[in-house]
Coordinates of N, CA and C in Angstrom, one line a residue:
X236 N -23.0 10.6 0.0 CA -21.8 11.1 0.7 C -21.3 12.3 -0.1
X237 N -21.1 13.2 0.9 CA -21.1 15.2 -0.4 C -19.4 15.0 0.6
X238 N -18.3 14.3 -0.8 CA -16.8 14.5 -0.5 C -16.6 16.1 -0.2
X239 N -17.4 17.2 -0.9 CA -16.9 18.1 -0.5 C -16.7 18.7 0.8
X240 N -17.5 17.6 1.7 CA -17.3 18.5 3.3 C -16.5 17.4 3.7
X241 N -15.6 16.3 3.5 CA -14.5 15.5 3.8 C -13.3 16.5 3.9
X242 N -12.3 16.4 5.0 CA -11.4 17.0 5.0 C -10.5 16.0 4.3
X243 N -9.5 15.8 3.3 CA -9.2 15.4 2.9 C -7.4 15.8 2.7
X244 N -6.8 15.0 2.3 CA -5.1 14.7 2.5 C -4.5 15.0 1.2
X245 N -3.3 14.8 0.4 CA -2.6 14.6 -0.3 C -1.4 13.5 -0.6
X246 N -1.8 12.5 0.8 CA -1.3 10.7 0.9 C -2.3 10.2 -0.3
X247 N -1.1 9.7 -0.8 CA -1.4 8.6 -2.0 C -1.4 7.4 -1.7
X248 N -1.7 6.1 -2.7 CA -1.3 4.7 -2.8 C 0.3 4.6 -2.9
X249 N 1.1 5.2 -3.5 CA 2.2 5.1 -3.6 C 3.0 5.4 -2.3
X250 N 2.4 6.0 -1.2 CA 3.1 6.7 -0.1 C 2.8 5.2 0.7
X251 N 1.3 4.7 0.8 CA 1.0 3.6 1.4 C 1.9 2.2 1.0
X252 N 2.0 2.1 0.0 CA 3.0 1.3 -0.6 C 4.7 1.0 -0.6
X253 N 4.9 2.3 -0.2 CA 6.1 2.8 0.4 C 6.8 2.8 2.0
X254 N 5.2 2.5 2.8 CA 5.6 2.4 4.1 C 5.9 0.8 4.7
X255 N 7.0 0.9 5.8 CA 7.1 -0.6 5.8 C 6.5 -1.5 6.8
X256 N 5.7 -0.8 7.7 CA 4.6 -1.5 8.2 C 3.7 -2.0 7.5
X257 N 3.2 -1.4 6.7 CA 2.2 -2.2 5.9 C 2.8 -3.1 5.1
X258 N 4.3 -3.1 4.2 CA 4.8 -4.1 3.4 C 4.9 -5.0 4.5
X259 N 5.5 -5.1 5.9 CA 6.3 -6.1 6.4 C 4.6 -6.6 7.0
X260 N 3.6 -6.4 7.1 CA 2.0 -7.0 7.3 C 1.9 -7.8 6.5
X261 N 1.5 -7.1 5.0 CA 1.1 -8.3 3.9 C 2.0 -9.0 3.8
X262 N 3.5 -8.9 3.5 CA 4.0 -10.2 4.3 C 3.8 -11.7 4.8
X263 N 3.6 -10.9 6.1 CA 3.5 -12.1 7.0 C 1.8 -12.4 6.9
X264 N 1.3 -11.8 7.0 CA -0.7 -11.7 6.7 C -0.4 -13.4 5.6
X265 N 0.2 -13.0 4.8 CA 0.3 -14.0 3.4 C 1.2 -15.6 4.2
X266 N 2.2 -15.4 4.9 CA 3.0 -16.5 5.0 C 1.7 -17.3 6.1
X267 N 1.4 -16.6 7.1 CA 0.4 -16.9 8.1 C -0.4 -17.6 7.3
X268 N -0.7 -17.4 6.6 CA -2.1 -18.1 5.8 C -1.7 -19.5 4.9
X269 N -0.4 -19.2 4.8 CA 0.0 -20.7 3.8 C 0.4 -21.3 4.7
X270 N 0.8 -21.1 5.7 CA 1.0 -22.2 6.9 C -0.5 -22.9 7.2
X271 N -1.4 -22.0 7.5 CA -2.9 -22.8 7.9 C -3.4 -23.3 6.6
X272 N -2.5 -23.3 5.3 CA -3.4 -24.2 3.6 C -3.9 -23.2 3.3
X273 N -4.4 -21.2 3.4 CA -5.4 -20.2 2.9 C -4.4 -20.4 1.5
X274 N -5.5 -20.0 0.4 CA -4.9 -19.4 -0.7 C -4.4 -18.1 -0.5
X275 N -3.6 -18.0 -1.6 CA -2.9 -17.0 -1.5 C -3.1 -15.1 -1.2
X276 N -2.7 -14.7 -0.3 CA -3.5 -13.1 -0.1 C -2.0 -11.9 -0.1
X277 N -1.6 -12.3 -0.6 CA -0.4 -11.6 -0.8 C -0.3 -10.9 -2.0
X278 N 0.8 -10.0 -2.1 CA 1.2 -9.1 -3.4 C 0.3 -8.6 -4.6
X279 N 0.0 -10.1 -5.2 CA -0.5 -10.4 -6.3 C -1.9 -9.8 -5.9
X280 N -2.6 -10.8 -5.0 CA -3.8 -10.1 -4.2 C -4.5 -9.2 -4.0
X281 N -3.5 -8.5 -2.7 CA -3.9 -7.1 -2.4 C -3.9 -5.9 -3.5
X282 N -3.1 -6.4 -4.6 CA -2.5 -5.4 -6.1 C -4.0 -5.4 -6.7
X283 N -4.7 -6.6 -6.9 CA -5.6 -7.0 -7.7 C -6.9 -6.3 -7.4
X284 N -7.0 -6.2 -6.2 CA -8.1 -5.7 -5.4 C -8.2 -4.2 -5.4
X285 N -6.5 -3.8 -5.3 CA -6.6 -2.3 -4.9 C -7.4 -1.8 -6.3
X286 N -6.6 -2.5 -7.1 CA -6.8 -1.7 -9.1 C -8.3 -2.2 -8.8
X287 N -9.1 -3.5 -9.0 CA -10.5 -3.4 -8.9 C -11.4 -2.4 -8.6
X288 N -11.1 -2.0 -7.2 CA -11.8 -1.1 -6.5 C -12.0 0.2 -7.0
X289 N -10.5 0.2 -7.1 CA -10.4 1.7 -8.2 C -11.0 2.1 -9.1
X290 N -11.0 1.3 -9.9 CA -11.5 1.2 -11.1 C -13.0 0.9 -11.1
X291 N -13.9 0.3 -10.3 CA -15.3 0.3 -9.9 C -15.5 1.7 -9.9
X292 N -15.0 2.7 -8.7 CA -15.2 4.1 -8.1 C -15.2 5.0 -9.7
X293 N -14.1 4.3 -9.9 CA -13.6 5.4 -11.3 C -14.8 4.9 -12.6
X294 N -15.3 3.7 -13.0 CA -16.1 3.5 -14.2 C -17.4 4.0 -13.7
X295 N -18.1 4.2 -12.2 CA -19.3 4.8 -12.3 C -19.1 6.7 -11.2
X296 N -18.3 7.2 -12.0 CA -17.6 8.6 -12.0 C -17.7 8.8 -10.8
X297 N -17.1 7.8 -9.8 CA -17.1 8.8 -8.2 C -16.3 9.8 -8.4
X298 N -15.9 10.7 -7.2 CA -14.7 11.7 -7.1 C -13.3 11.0 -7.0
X299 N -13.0 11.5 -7.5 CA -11.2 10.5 -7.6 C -10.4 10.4 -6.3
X300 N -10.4 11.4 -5.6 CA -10.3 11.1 -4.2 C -11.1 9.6 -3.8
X301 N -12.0 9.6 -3.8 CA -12.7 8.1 -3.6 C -12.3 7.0 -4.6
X302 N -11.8 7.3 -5.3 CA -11.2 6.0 -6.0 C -10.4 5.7 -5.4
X303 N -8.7 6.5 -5.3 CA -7.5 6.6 -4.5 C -8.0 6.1 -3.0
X304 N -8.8 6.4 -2.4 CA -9.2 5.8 -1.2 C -10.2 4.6 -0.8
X305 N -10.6 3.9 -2.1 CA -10.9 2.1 -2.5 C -9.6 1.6 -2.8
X306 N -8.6 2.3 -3.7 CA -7.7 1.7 -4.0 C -6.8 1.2 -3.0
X307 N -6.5 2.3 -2.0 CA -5.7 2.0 -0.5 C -6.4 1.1 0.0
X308 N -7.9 0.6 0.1 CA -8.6 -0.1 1.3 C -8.3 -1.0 0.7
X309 N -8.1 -1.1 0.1 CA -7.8 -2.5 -1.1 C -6.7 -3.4 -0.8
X310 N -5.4 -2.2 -0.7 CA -4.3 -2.8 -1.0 C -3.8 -3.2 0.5
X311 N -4.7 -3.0 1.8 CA -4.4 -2.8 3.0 C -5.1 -3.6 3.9
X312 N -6.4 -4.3 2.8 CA -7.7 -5.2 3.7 C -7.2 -6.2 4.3
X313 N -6.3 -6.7 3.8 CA -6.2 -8.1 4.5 C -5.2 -8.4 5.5
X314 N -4.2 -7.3 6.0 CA -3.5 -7.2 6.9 C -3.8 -7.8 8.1
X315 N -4.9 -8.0 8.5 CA -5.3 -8.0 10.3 C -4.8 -10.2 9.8
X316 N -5.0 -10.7 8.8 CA -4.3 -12.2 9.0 C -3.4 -11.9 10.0
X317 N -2.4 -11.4 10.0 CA -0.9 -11.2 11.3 C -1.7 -11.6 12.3
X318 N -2.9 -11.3 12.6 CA -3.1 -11.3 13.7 C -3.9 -12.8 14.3
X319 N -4.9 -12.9 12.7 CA -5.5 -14.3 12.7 C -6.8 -14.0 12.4
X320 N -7.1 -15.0 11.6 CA -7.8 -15.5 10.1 C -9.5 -14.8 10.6
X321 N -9.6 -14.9 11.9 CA -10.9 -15.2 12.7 C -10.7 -12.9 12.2
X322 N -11.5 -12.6 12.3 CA -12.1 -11.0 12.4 C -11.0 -10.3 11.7
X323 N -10.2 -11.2 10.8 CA -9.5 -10.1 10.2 C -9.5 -8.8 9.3
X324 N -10.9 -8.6 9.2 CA -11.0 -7.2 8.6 C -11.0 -6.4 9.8
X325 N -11.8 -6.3 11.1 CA -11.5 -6.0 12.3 C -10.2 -5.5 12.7
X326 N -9.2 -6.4 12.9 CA -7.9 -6.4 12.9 C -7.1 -5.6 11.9
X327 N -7.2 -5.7 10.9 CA -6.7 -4.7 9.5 C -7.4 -3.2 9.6
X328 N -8.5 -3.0 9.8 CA -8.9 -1.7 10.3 C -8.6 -1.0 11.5
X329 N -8.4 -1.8 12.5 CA -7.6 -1.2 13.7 C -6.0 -0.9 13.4
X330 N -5.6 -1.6 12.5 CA -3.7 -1.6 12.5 C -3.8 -0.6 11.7
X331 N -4.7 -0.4 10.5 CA -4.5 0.4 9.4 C -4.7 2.0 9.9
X332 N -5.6 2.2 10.9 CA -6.2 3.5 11.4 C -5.1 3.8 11.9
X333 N -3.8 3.8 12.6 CA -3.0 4.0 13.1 C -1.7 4.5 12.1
X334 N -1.3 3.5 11.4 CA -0.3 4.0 10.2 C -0.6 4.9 9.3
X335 N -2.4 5.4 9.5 CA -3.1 6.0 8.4 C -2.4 7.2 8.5
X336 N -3.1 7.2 9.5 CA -2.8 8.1 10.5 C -1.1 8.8 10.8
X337 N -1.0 8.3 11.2 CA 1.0 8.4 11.0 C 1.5 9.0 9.8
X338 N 1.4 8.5 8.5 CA 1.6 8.8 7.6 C 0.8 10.1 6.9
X339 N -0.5 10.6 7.5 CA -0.5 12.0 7.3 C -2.0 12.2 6.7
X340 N -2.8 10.6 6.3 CA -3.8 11.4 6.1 C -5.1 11.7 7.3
X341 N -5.9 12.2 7.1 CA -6.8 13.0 7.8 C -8.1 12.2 8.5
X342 N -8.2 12.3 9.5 CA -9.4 11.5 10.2 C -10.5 11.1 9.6
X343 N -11.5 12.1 8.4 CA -12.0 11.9 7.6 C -11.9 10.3 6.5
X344 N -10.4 10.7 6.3 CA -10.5 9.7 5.3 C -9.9 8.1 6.0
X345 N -9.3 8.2 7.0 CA -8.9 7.3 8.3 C -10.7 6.2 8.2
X346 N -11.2 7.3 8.8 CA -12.5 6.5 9.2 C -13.1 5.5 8.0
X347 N -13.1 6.4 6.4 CA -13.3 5.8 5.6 C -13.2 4.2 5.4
X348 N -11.6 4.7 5.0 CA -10.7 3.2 4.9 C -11.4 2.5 5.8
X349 N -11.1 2.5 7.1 CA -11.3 1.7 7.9 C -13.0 1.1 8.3
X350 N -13.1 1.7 8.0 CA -14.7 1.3 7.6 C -14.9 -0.3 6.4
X351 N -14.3 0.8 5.4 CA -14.4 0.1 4.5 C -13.6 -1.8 4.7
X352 N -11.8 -1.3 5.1 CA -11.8 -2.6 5.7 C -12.6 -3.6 6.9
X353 N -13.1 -3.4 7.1 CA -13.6 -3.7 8.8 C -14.6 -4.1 8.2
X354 N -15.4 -3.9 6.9 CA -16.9 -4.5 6.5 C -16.4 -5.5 5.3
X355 N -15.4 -5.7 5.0 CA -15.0 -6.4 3.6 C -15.2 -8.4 3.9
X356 N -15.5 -8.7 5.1 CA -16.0 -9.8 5.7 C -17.4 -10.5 5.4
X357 N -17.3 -11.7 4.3 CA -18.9 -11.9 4.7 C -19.4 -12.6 5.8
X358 N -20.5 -12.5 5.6 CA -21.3 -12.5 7.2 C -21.6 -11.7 8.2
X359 N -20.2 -10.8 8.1 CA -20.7 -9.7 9.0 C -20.3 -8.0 8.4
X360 N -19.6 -8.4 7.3 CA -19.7 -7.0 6.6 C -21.0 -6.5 5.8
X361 N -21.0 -5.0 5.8 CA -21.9 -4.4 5.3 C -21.4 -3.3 4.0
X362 N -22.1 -2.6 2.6 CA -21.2 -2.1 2.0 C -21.7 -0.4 2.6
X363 N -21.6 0.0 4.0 CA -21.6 1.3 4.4 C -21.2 2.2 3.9
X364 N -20.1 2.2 2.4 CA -20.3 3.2 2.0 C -19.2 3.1 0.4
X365 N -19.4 4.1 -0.2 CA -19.3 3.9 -1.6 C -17.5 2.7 -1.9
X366 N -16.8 3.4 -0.9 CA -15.6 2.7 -0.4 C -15.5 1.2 -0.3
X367 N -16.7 0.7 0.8 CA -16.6 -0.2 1.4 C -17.1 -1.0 0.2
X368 N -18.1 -0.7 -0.4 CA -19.0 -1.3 -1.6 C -17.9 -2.0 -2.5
X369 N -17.2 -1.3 -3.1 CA -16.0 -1.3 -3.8 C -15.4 -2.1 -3.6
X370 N -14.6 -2.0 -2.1 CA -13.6 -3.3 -2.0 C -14.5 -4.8 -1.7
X371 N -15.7 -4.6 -1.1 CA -16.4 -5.7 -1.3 C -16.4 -6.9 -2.6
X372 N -16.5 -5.9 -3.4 CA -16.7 -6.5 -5.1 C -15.5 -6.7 -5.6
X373 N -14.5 -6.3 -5.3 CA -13.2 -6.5 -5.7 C -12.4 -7.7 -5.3
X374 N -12.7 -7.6 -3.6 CA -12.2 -8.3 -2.7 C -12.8 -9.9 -3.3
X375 N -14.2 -10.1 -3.6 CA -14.8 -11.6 -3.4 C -14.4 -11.7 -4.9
X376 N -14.8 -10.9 -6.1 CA -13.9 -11.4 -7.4 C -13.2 -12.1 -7.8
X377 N -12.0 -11.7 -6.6 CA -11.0 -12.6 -7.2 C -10.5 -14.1 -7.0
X378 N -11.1 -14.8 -7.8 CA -11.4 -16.2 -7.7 C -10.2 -17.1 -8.9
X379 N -9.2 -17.4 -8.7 CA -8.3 -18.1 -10.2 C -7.1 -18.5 -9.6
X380 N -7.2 -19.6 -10.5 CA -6.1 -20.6 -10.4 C -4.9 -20.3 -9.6
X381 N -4.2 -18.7 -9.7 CA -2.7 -18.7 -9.5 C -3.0 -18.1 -8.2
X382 N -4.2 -18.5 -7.5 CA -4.1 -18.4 -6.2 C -4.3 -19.8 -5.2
X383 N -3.6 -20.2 -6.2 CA -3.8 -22.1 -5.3 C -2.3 -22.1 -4.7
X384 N -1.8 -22.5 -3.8 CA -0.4 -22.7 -3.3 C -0.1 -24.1 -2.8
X385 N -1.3 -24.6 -2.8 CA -0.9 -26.4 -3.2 C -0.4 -27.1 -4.2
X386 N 0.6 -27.7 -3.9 CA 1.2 -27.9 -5.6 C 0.8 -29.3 -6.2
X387 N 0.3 -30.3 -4.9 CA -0.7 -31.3 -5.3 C -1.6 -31.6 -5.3
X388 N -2.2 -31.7 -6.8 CA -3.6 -31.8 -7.0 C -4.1 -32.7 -6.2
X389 N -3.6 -33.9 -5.8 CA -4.5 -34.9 -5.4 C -5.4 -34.5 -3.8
X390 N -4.4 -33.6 -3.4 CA -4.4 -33.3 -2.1 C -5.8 -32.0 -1.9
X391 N -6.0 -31.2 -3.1 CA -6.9 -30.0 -3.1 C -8.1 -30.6 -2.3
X392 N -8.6 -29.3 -1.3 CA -9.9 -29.0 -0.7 C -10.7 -28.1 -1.7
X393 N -12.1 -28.3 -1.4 CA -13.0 -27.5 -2.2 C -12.2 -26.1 -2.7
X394 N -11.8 -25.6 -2.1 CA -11.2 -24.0 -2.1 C -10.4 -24.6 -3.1
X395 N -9.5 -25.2 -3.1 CA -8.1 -25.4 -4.0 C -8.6 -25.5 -5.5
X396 N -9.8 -26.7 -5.0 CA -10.4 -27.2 -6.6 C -11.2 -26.0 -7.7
X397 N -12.1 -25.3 -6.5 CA -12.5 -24.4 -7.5 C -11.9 -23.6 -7.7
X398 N -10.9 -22.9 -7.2 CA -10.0 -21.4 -7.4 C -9.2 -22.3 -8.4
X399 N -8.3 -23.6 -8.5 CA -7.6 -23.6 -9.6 C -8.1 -24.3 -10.7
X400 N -9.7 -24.1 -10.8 CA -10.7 -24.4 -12.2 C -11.0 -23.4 -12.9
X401 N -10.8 -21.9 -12.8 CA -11.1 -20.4 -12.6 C -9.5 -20.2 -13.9
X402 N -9.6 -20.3 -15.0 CA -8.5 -19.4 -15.7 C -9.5 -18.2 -15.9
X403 N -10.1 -17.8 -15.8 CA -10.4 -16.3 -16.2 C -11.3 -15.8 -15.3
X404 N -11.2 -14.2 -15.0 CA -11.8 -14.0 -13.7 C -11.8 -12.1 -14.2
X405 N -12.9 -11.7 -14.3 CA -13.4 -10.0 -14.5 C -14.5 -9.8 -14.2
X406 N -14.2 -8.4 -13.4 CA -15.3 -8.1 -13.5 C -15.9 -6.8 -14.1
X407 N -16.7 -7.0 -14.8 CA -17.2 -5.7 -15.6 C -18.1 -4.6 -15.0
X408 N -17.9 -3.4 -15.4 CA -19.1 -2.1 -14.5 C -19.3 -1.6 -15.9
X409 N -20.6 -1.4 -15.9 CA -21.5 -0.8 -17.2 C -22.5 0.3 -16.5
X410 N -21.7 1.6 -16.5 CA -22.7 2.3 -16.3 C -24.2 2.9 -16.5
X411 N -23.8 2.7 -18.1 CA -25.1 3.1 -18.6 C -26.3 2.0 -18.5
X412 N -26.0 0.2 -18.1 CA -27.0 -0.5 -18.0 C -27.0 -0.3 -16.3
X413 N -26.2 -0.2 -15.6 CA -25.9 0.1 -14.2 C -26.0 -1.3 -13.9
X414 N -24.8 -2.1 -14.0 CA -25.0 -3.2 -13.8 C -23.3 -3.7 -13.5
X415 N -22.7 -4.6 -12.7 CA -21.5 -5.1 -11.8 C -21.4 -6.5 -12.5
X416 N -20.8 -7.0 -13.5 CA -21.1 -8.8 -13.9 C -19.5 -9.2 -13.2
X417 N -19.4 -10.1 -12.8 CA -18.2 -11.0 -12.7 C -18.4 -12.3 -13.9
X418 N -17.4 -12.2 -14.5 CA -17.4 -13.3 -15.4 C -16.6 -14.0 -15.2
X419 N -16.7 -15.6 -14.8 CA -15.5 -16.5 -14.9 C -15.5 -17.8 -15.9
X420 N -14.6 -18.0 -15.9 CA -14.4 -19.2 -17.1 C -13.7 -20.6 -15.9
X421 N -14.4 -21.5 -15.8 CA -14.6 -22.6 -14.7 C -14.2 -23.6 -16.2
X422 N -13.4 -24.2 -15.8 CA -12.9 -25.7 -16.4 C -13.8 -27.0 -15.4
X423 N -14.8 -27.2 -16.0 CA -15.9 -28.6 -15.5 C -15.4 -29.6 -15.2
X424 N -13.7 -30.2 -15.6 CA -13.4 -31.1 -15.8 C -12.2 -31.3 -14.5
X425 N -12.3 -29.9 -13.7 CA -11.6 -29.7 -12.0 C -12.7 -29.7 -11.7
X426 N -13.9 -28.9 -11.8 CA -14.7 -28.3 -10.6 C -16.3 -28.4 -11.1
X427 N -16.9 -28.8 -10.7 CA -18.2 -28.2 -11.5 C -19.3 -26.7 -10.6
X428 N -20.0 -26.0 -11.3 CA -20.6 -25.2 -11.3 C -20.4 -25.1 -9.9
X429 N -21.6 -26.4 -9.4 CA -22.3 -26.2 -8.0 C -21.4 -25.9 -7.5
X430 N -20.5 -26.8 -7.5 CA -19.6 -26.7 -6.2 C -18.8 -24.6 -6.0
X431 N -19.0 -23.7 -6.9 CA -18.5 -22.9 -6.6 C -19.4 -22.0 -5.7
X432 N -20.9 -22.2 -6.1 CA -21.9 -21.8 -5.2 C -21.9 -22.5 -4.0
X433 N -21.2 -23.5 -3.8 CA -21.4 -24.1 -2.3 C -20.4 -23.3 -1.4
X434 N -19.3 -22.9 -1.6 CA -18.6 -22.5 -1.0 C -18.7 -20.9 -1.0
X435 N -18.7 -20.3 -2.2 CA -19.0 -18.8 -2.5 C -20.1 -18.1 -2.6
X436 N -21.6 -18.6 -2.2 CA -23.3 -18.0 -1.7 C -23.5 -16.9 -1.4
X437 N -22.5 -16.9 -0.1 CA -22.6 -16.0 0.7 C -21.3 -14.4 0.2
X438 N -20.5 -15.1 -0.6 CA -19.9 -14.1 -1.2 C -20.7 -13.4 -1.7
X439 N -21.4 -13.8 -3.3 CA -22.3 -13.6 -4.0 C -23.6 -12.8 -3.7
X440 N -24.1 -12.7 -2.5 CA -25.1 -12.2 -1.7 C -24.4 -11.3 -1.5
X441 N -23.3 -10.9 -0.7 CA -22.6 -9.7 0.0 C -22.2 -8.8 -1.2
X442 N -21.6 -9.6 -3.0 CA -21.7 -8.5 -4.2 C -22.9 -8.1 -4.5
X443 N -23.9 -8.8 -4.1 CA -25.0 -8.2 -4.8 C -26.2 -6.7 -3.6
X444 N -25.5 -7.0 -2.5 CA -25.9 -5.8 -1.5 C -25.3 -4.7 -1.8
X445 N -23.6 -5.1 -2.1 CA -22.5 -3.8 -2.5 C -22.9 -3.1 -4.0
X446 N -23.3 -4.2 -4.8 CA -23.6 -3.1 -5.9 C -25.3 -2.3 -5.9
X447 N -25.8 -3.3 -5.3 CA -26.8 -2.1 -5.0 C -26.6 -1.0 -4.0
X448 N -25.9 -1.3 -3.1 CA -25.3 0.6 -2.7 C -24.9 1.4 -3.5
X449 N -24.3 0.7 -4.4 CA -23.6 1.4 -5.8 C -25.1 1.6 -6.8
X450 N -25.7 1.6 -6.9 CA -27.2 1.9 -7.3 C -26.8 0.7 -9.0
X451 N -26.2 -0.2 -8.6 CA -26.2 -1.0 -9.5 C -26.8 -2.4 -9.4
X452 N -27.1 -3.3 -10.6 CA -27.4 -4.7 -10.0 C -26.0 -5.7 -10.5
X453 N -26.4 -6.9 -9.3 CA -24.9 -7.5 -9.7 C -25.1 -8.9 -10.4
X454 N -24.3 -9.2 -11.2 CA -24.7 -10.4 -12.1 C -23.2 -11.0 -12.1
X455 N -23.6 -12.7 -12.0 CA -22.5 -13.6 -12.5 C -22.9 -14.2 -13.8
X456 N -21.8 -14.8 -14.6 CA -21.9 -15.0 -15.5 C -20.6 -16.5 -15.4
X457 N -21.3 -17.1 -15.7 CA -20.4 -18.4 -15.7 C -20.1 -19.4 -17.1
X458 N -19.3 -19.4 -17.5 CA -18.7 -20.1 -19.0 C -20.1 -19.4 -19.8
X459 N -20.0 -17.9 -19.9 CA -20.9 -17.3 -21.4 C -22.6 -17.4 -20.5
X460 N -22.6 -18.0 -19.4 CA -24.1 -18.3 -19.2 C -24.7 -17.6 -17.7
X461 N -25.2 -16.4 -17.9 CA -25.8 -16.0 -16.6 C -26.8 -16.7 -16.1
X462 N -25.9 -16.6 -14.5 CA -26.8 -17.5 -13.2 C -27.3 -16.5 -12.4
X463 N -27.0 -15.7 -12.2 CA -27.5 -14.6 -11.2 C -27.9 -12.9 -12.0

């Protein structure tokens, strides 16, 4: 992708951040979800993802324009919940193209984003492009405890148990070995191993297509011990 033939804007994350469509989305995207038992995809969430992404674009020297525009896909992916759980990157890329839009930046970078959200799904997302790659690996990352909103343990589903077994959750980019690691620290004594691969496979498959768009390879790393 040669950014220099992108027509490109002067809308930031902060201007995105500032609009109230998208605040009054994550929002409700988040409340919608605690009603049906989802962990949490709110504030904390979309914050987490946006900086991730960023920071992938930014540690293997994309154009900074392209970082600032992982960062937005980031902080904007999960919006289409309002609408419902089922194709919600779908739904967040159609609402998003519109306010992108509105707010001033440029068709170029519209398609981006929305690309990028609309593929951030496993199963049917793809990492099309350096954007999409990014929020991919950012988006499935983030795996830890203070995204459980169950407050009784006895009660936890697979999801509950492994996300609140997770105190530590990074992910690393090493340019010079060209390599993506997520590292988590799993308490055995909530959750064991398997069960995070039972639920998260297909995550794991969808980081490891994204970093290789990224001309990188992707590795987990579980309590000090690589599995992938």
């Amino acid at each position: 992708m040669n950014i220099k033939e992108l027509k490109l804007s002067n809308v930031t994350l902060k201007d995105v951040k500032k609009n109230e469509m998208f605040d009054s989305f994550i929002q409700a995207a988040n409340d919608y979800l605690g009603a049906i038992g989802y962990t949490e995809h709110g504030y904390r969430h979309v914050s987490l993802v946006s900086s991730v992404a960023e920071n992938i674009l930014r540690s293997l020297d994309y154009p900074k324009r392209l970082q600032e525009l992982a960062a937005i896909a980031g902080y904007v992916h999960d919006i289409g919940n309002v609408v419902n759980r089922q194709s919600h990157g779908q739904s967040a890329g159609l609402i998003s193209m519109h306010i992108l839009r509105y707010i001033g930046f440029t068709p170029d970078e519209v398609a981006l984003v929305v690309s990028a959200v609309g593929n951030h799904e496993e199963n049917i997302g793809e990492p099309v492009n350096p954007v999409a790659a990014a929020l991919i690996l950012a988006d499935k990352s983030d795996v830890h405890k203070t995204r459980v909103r169950n407050a009784n343990a006895g009660s936890f589903d697979i999801h509950d148990r492994v996300n609140y077994a997770v105190d530590r959750s990074f992910l690393d980019v090493n340019k010079k070995k060209k390599t993506i690691s997520l590292h988590l620290n799993i308490d055995t004594k909530i959750s064991q191993v398997i069960e995070y691969f039972e639920i998260f496979m297909d995550r794991m498959t969808m980081c490891r297509e994204a970093a290789k768009y990224l001309n990188c390879k992707f590795e987990l790393i579980i309590n000090e011990r690589k599995l992938l």
